[in-house]
Short mmCIF file of C-alpha atoms in Angstrom, two decimals:
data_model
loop_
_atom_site.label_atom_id
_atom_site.label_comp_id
_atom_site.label_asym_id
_atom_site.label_seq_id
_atom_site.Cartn_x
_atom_site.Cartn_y
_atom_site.Cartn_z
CA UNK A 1 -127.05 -16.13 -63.60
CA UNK A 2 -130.53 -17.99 -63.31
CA UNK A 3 -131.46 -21.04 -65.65
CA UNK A 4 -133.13 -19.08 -68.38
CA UNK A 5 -130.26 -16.67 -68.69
CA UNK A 6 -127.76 -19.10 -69.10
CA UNK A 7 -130.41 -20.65 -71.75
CA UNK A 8 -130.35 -17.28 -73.82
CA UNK A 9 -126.47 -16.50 -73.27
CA UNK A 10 -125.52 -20.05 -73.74
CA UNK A 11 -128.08 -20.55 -77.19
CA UNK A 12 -126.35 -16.69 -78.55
CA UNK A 13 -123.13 -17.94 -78.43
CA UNK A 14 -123.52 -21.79 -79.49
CA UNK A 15 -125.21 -20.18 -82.61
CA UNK A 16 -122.30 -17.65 -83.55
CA UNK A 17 -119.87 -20.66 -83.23
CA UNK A 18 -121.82 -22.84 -85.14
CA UNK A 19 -123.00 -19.97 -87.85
CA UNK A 20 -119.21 -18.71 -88.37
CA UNK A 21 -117.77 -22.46 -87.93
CA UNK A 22 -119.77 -24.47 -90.14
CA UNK A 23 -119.74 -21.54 -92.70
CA UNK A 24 -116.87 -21.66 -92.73
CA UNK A 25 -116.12 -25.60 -92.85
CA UNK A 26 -119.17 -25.11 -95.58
CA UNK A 27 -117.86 -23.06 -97.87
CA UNK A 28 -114.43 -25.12 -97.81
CA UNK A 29 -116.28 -28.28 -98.78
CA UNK A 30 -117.76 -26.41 -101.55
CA UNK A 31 -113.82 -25.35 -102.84
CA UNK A 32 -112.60 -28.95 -102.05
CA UNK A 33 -115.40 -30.34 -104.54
CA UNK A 34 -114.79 -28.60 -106.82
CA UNK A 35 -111.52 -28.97 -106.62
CA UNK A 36 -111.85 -32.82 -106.20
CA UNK A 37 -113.35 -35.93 -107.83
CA UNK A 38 -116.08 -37.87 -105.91
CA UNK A 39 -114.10 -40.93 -106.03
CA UNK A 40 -111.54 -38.89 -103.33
CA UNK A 41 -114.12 -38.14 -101.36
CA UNK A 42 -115.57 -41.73 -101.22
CA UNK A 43 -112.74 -43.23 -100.26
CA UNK A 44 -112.58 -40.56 -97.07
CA UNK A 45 -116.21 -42.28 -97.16
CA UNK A 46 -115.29 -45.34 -96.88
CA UNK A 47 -112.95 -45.34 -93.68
CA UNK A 48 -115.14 -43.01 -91.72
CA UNK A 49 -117.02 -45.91 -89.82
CA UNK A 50 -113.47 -46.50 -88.08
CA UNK A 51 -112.39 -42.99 -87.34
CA UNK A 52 -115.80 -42.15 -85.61
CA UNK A 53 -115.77 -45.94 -83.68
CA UNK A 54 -112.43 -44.98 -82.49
CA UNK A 55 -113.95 -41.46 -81.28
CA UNK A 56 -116.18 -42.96 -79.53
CA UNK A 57 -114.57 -45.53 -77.84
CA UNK A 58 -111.71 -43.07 -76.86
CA UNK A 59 -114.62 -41.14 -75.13
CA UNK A 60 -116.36 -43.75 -73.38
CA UNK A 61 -119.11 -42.05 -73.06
CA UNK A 62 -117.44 -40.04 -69.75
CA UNK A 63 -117.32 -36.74 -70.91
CA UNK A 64 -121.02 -37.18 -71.05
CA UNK A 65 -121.09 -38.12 -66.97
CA UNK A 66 -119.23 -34.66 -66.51
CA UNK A 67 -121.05 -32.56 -67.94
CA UNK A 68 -124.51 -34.25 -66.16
CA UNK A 69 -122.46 -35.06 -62.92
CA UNK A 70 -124.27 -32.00 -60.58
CA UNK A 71 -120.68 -31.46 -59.08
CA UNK A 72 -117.68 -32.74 -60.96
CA UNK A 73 -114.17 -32.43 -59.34
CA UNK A 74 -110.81 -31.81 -60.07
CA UNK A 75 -110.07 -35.87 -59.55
CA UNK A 76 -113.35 -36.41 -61.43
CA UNK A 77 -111.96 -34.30 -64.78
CA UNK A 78 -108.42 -35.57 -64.17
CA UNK A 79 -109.56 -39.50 -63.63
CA UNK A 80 -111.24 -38.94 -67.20
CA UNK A 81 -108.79 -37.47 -69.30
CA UNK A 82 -106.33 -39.84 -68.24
CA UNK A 83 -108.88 -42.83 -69.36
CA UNK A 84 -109.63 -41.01 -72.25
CA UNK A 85 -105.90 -40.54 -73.55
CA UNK A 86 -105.21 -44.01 -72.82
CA UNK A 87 -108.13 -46.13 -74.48
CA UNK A 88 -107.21 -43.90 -77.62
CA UNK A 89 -103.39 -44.84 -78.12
CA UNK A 90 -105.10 -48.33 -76.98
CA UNK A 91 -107.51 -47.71 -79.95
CA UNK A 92 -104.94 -46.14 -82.49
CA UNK A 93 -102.46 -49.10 -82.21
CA UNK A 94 -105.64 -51.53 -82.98
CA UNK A 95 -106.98 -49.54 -85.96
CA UNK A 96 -102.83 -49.40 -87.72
CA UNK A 97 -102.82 -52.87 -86.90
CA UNK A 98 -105.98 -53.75 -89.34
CA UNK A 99 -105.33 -51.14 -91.94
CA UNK A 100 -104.52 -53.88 -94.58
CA UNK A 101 -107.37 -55.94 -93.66
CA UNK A 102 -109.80 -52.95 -94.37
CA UNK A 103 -107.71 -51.71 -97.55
CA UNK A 104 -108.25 -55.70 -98.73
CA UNK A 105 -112.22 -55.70 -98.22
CA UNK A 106 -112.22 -52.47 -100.44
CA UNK A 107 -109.43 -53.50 -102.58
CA UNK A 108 -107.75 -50.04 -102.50
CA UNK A 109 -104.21 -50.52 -101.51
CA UNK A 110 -104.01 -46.51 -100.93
CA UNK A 111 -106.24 -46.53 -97.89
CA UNK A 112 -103.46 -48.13 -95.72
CA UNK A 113 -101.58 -45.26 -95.48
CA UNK A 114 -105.05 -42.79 -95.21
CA UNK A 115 -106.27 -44.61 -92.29
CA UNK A 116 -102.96 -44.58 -90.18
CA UNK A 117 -102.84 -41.40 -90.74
CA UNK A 118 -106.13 -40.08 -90.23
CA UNK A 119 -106.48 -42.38 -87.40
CA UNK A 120 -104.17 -39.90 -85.24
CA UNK A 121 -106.92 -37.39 -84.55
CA UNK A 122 -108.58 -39.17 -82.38
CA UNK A 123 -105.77 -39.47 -80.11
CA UNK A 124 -105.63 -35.79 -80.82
CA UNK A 125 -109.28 -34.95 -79.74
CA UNK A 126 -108.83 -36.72 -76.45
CA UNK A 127 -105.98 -34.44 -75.27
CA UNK A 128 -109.10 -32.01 -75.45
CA UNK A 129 -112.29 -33.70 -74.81
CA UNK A 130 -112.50 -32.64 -70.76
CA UNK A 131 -111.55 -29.39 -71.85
CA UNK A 132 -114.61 -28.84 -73.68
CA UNK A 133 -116.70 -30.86 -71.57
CA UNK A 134 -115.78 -28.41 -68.80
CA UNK A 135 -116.89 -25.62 -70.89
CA UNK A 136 -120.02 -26.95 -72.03
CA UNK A 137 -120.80 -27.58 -67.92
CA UNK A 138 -120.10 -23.81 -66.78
CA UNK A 139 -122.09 -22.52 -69.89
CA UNK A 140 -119.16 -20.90 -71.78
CA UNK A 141 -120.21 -21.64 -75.27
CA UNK A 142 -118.50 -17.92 -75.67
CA UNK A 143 -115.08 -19.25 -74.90
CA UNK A 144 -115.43 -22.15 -76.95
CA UNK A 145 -116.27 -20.14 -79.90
CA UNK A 146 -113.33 -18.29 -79.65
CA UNK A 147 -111.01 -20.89 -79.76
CA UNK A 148 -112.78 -23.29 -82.59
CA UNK A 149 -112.83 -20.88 -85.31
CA UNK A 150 -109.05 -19.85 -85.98
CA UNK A 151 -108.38 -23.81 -86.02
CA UNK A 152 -110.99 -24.10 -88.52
CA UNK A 153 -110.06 -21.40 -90.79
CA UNK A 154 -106.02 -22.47 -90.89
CA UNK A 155 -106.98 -26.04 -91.18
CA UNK A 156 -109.61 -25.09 -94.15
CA UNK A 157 -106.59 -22.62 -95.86
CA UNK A 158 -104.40 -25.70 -95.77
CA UNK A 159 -106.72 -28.28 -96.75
CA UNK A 160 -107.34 -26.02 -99.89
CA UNK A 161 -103.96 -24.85 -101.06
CA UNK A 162 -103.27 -28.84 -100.67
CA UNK A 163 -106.02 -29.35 -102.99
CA UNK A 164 -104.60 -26.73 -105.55
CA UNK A 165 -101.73 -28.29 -105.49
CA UNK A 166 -102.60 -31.55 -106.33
CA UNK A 167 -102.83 -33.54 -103.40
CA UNK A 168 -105.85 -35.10 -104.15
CA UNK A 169 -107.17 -37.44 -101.00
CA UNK A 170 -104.79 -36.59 -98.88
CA UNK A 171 -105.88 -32.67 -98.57
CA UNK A 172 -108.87 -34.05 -96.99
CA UNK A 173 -106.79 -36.38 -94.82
CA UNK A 174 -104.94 -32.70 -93.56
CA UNK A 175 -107.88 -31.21 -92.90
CA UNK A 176 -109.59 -33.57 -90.46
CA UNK A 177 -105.30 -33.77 -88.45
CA UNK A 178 -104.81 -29.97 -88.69
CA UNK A 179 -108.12 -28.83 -87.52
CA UNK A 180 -107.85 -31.47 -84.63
CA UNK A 181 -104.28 -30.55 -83.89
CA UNK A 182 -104.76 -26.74 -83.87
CA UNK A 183 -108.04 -27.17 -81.72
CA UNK A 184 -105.78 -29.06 -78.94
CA UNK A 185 -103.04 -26.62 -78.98
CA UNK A 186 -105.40 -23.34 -79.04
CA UNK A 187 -107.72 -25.44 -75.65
CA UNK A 188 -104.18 -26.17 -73.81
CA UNK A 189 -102.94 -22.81 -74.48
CA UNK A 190 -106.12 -20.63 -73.25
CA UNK A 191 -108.43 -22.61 -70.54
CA UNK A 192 -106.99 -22.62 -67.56
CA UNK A 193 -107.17 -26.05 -66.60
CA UNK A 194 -104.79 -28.70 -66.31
CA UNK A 195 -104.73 -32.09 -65.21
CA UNK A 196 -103.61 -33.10 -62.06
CA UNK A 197 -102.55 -36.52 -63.63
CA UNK A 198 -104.38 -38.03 -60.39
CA UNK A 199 -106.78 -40.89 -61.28
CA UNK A 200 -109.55 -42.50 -58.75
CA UNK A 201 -110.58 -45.79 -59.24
CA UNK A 202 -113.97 -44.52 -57.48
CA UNK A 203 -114.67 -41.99 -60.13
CA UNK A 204 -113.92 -43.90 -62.53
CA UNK A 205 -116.25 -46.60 -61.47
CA UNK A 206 -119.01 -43.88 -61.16
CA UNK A 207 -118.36 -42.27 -64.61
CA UNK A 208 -117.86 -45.73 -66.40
CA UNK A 209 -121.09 -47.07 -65.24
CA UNK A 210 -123.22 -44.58 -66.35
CA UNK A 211 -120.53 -44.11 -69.77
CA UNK A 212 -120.20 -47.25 -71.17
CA UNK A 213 -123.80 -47.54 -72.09
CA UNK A 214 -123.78 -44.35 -74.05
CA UNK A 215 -120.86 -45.62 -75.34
CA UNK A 216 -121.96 -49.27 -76.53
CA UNK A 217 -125.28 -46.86 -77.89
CA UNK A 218 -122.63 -44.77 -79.78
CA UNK A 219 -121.09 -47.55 -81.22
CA UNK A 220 -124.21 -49.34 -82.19
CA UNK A 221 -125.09 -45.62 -84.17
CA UNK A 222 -122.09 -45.42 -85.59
CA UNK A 223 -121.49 -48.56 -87.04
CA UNK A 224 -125.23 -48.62 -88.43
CA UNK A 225 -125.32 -44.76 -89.44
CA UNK A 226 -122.00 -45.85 -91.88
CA UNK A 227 -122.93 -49.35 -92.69
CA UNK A 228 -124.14 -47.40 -95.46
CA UNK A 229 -121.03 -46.55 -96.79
CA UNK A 230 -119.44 -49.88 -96.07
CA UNK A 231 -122.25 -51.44 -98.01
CA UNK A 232 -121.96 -49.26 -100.98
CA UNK A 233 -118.44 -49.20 -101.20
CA UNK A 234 -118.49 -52.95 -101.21
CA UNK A 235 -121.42 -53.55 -103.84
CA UNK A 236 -120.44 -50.27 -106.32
CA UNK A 237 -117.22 -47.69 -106.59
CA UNK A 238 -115.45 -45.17 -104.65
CA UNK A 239 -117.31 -42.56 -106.76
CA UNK A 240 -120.61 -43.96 -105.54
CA UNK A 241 -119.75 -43.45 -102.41
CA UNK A 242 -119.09 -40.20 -102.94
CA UNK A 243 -122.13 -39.20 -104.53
CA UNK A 244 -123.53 -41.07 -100.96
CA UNK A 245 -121.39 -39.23 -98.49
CA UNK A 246 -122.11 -35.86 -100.24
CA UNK A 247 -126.16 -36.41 -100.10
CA UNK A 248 -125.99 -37.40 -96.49
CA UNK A 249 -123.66 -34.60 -95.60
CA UNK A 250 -125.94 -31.91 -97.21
CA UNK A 251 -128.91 -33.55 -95.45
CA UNK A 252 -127.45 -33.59 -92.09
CA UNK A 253 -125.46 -30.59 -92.20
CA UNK A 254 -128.52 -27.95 -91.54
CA UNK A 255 -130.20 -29.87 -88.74
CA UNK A 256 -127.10 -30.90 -87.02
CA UNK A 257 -125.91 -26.92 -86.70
CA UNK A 258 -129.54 -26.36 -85.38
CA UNK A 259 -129.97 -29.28 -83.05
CA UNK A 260 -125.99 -28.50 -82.48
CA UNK A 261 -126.62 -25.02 -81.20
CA UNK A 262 -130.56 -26.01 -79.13
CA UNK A 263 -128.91 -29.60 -77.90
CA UNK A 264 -125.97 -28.05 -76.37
CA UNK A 265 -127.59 -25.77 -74.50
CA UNK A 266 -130.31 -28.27 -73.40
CA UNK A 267 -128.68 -30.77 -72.49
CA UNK A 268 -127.25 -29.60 -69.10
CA UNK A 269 -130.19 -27.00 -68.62
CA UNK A 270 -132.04 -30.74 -68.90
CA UNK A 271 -129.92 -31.94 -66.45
CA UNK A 272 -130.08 -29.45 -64.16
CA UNK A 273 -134.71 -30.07 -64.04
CA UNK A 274 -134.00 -33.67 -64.27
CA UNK A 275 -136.18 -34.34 -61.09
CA UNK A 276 -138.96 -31.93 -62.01
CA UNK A 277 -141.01 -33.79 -64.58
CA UNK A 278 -143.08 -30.55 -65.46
CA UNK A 279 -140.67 -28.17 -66.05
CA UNK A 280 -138.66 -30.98 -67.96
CA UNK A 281 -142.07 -31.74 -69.96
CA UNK A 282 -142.32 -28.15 -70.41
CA UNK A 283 -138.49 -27.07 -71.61
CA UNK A 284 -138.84 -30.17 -74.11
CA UNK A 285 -142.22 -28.67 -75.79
CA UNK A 286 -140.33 -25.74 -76.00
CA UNK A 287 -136.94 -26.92 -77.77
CA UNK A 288 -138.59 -29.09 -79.77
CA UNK A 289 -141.02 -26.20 -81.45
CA UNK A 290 -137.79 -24.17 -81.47
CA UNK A 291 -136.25 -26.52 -83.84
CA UNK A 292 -138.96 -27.63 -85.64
CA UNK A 293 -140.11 -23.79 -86.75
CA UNK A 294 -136.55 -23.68 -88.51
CA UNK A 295 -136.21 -26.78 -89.63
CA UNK A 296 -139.66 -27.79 -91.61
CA UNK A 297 -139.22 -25.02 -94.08
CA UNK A 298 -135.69 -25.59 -94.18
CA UNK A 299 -135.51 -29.08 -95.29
CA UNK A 300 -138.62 -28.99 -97.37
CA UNK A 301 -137.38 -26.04 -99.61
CA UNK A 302 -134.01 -27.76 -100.05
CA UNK A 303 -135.98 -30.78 -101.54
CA UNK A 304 -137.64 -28.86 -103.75
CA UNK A 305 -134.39 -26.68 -104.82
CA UNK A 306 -132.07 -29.38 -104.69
CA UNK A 307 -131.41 -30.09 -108.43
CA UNK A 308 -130.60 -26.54 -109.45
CA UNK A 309 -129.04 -25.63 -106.01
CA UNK A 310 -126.57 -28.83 -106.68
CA UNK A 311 -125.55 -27.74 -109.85
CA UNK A 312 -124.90 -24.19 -108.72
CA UNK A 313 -122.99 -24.89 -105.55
CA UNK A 314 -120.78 -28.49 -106.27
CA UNK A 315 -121.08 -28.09 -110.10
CA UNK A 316 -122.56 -30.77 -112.64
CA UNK A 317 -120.40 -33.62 -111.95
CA UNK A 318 -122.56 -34.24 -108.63
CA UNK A 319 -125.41 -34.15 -110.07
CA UNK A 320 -125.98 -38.17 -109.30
CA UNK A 321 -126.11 -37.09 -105.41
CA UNK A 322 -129.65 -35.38 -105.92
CA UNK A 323 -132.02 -37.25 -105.98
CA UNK A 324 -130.51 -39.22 -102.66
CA UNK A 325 -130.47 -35.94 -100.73
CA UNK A 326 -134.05 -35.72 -101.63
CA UNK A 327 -135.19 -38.88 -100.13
CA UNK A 328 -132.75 -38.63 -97.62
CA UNK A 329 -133.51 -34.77 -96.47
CA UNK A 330 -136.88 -36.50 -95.12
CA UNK A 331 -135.66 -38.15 -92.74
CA UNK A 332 -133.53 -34.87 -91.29
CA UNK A 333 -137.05 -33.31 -91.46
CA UNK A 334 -137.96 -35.58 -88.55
CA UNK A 335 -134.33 -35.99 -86.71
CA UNK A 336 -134.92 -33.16 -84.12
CA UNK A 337 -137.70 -35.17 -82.44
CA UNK A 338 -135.41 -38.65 -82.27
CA UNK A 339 -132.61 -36.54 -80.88
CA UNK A 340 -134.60 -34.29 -78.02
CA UNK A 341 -136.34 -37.77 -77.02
CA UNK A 342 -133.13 -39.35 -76.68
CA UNK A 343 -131.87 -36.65 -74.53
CA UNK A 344 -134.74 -37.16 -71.93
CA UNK A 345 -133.86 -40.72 -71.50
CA UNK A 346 -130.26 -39.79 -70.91
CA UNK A 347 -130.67 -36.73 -68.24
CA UNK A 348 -133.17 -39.24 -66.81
CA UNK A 349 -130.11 -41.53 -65.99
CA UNK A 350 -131.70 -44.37 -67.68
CA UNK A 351 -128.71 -45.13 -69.95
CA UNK A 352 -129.85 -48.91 -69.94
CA UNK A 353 -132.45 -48.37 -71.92
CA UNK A 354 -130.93 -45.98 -73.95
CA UNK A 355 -128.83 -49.17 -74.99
CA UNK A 356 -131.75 -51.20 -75.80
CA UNK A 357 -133.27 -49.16 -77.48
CA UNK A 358 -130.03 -48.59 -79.68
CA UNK A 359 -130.08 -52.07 -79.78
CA UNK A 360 -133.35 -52.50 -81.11
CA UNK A 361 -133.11 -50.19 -83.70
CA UNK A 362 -130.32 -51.41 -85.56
CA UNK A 363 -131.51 -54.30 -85.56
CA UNK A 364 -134.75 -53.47 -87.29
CA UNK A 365 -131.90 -51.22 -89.45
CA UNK A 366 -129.71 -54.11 -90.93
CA UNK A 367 -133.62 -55.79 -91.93
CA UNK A 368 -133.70 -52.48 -93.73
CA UNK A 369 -130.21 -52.86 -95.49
CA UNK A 370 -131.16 -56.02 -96.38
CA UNK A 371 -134.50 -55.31 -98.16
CA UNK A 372 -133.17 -52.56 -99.69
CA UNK A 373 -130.39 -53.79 -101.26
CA UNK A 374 -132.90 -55.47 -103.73
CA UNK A 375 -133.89 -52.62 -105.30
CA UNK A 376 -131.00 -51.09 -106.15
CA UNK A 377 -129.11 -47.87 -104.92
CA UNK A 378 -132.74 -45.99 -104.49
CA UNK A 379 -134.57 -48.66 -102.55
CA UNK A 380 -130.98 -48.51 -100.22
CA UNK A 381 -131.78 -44.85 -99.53
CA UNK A 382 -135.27 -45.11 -99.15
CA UNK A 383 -135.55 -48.22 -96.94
CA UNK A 384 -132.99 -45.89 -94.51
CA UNK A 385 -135.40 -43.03 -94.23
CA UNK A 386 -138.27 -45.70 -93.20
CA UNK A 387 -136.55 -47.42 -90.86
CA UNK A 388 -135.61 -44.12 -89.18
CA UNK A 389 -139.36 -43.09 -89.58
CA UNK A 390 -139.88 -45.79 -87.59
CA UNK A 391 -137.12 -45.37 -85.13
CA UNK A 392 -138.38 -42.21 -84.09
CA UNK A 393 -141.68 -43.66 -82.54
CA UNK A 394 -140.00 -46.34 -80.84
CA UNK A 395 -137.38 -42.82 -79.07
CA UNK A 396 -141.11 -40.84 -79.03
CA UNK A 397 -142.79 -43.99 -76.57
CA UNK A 398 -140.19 -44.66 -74.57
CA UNK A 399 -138.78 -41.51 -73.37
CA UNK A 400 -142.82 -39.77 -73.36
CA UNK A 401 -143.36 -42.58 -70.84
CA UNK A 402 -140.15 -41.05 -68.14
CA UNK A 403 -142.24 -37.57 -68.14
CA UNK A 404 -145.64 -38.77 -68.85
CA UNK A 405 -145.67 -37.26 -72.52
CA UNK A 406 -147.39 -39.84 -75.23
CA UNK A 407 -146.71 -40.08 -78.85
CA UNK A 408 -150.39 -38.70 -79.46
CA UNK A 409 -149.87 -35.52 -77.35
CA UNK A 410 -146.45 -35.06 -79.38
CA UNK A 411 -147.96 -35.56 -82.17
CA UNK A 412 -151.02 -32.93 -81.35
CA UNK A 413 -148.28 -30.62 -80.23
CA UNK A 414 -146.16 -29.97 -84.01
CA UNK A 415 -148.85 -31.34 -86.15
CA UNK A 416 -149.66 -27.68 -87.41
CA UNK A 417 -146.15 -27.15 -87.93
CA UNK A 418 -145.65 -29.95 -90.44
CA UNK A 419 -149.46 -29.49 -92.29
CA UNK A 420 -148.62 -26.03 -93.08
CA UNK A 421 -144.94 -27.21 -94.50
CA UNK A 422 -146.31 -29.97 -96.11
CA UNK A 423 -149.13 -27.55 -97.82
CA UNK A 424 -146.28 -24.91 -98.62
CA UNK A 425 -144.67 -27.46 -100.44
CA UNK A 426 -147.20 -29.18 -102.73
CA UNK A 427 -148.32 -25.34 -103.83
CA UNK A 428 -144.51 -24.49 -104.73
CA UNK A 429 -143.87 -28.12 -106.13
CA UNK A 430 -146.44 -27.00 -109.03
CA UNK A 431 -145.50 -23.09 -109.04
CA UNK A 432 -141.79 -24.41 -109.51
CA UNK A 433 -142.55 -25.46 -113.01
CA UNK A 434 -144.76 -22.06 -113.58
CA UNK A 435 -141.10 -20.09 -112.46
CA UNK A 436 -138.75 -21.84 -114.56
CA UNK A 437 -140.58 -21.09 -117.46
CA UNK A 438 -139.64 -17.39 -116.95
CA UNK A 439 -136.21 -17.49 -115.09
CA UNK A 440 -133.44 -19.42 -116.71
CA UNK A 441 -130.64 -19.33 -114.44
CA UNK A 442 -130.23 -22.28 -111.96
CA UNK A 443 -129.33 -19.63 -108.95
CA UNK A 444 -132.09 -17.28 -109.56
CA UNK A 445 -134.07 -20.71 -109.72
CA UNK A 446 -132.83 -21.67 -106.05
CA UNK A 447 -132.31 -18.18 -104.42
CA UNK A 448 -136.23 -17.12 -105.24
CA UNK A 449 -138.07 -20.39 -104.50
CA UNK A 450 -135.80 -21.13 -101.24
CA UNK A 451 -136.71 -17.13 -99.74
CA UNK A 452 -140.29 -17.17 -101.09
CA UNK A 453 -140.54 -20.79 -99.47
CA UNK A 454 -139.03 -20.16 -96.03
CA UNK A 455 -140.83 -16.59 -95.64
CA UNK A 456 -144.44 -18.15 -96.66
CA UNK A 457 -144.07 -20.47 -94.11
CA UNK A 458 -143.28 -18.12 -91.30
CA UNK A 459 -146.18 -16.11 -92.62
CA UNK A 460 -148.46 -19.00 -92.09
CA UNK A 461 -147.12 -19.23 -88.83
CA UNK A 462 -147.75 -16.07 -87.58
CA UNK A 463 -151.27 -15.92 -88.79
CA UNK A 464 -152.44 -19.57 -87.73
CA UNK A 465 -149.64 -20.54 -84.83
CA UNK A 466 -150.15 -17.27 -82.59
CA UNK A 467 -149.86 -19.31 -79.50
CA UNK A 468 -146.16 -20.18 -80.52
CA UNK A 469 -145.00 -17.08 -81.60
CA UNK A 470 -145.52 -16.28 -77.42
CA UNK A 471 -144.18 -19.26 -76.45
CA UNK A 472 -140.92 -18.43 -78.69
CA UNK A 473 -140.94 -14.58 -77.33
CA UNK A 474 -141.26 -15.74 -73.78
CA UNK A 475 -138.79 -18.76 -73.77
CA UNK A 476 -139.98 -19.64 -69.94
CA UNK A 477 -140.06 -22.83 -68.40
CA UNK A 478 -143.16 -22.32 -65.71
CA UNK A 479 -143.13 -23.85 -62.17
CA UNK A 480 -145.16 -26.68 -60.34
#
């Protein structure tokens, strides 16, 4: 199967799983908050920063080296999952051990038990990782589809009849264990690999090296993407928090599927043009248009719907989360480009500077925490979204520079994309007021202005942005 074959095969089936998975893990957050008090979910919130640093420590950043390694062996998969099994029981025993201490900086004695707990699945996911790392290098998104969407629908039947039944926090505690725990069990049972339990201190070596710096990256992201949470846990409540986590959730959650479904196939189609700069310029114009069509209109008609669509889906007790999914769903807007610059720099093997550039933005990020904490739970949010506005023309420079591709010419390149969103916007901003006035019901409110939105944008498109339309038809990466 040629390159843009695999592309087409390999973006069908990413988006099925990610359409029927995350509808699924959707809809079940839309039960559970219903079902539950924000104050539950913040303190889920609150611990997060350690279950994803354990994650990604457990993962080292290897996984990554497999899937861009141009021939991985058996010792080279086998030499990884053992490292990867070990550094998380390594990891688990550390996080039990400092339970209390984290419990005491909160002062909420109950989040002992919830982290030791919860802490398990990443041991879990690391019986797993090279499993799906192997898939994701052969291209068999089709496979891996297949096996992540009975764990999520058990694990989401469980984590709601918990709920029902008056489990409070620790329904959501279930839910994260079971779904990782059914996902190992369901990979074991039906990909036919194995380890050989063989380890090479030579692969290792090779893998680690190029790893480690991804991982320190990870880490860096991590720790500043939920600093967030720590700092708002600290300064207000649990409920706070909550209101926080569900904002940032709802902001992330459409891009992430998209970039999700584009990134996973682009990464090792990336890989495999790393050493042809023009067809590497040329498959990164195209992904990044790809995403960008879907994503302007999608983000900027959420903004605009948000208040209604809130009360409608979580019910009126969220209603505090609004206007911080608003601020923060402009930042999202602009997350695509961040994350497809990032991924040059990595398939360009230059991991090092991936790390100082990690480096460099969090520190301009804690400035931002800093300066925002003066003005309150709003100037927080907001001084987030410009510091990440900022962050994404540091990525922009410094990976255009690896294939010759300045901010400018970016720029020049999806300028059109975000005028005509932008001009959608300010048109429906004052027609919004012009609807209501006739329509009185909060989902008639959100279900007309989000289709009318979204399908006068692609009508735009059409008429002014011809040249894409081919570009999207074609899907070709052309030769030197």
């Amino acid at each position: 199967m040629n390159l843009r074959k695999q592309a087409i095969s390999g973006v069908k089936w990413t988006f099925l799983q990610q359409l029927s998975v995350q509808s699924i893990n959707f809809f079940v957050q839309i039960l559970l908050a219903r079902l539950l008090v924000p104050e539950e979910f913040g303190l889920i919130a609150m611990i997060i920063i350690f279950i994803s640093i354990g994650q990604t420590l457990s993962d080292s950043g290897m996984t990554s080296s497999l899937i861009r390694c141009e021939a991985p062996t058996e010792l080279d998969y086998s030499t990884v999952f053992i490292t990867n099994v070990t550094i998380s029981i390594i990891i688990y025993g550390f996080v039990y051990s400092i339970a209390p201490v984290i419990a005491n900086f909160y002062n909420e004695k109950v989040l002992i038990d919830i982290i030791r707990l919860i802490s398990l699945s990443f041991i879990i996911r690391s019986l797993f990782a090279v499993h799906i790392a192997k898939l994701t290098k052969e291209m068999n998104f089709k496979l891996q589809m297949r096996l992540q969407l009975p764990s999520t629908i058990i694990s989401g039947l469980l984590a709601l009849y918990l709920a029902y039944m008056d489990f409070g926090v620790w329904s959501l505690v279930w839910l994260t264990l079971s779904q990782a725990t059914l996902s190992a069990i369901f990979n074991w049972l039906f990909i036919g690999w194995n380890p050989s339990l063989k380890f090479s201190k030579e692969s290792f070596t090779y893998h680690f090296n190029f790893g480690y710096k991804l991982t320190l990256s990870g880490l860096l992201n991590t720790i500043y993407d939920n600093s967030y949470r720590i700092v708002i846990g600290k300064t207000y409540s649990p409920s706070m928090v909550g209101f926080y986590n569900l904002a940032e959730t709802m902001r992330l959650f459409p891009v992430h599927q998209i970039n999700y479904v584009v990134g996973k196939v682009t990464y090792p189609l990336f890989s495999s043009i790393k050493n042809d700069d023009v067809k590497l310029k040329d498959a990164y114009v195209i992904s990044i248009k790809l995403v960008l069509i879907i994503v302007i209109p999608l983000m900027t008609s959420l903004i605009l719907v948000a208040e209604e669509g809130f009360k409608v889906v979580f019910g009126e007790h969220w209603a505090p989360a609004v206007p911080l999914f608003q601020i923060l769903a402009i930042a999202s807007i602009f997350r695509p480009i961040s994350t497809y610059n990032l991924n040059i720099v990595k398939i360009k093997g230059r991991s090092d500077l991936f790390l100082k550039l990690e480096i460099l933005k969090k520190l301009l990020g804690v400035f931002a925490i800093v300066i925002g904490l003066y003005f309150g739970m709003t100037g927080l949010v907001l001084a987030s979204v410009i510091h990440f506005l900022i962050t994404v023309l540091i990525d922009m420079h410094f990976s255009g520079k690896l294939i010759s591709y300045s901010i400018k010419e970016q720029i020049l390149d999806v300028r059109s994309l975000f005028f005509i969103g932008g001009g959608i916007f300010i048109i429906f901003f004052y027609l919004k007021a012009f609807i209501e006035e006739y329509i009185k019901y909060d989902i008639l409110i959100t279900l007309s202005l989000f289709l009318i939105f979204n399908f006068s944008y692609y009508v735009m498109i059409f008429f002014f942005e011809r040249d894409l339309w081919i570009i999207l038809k074609t899907v070709k990466i052309r030769s030197k």
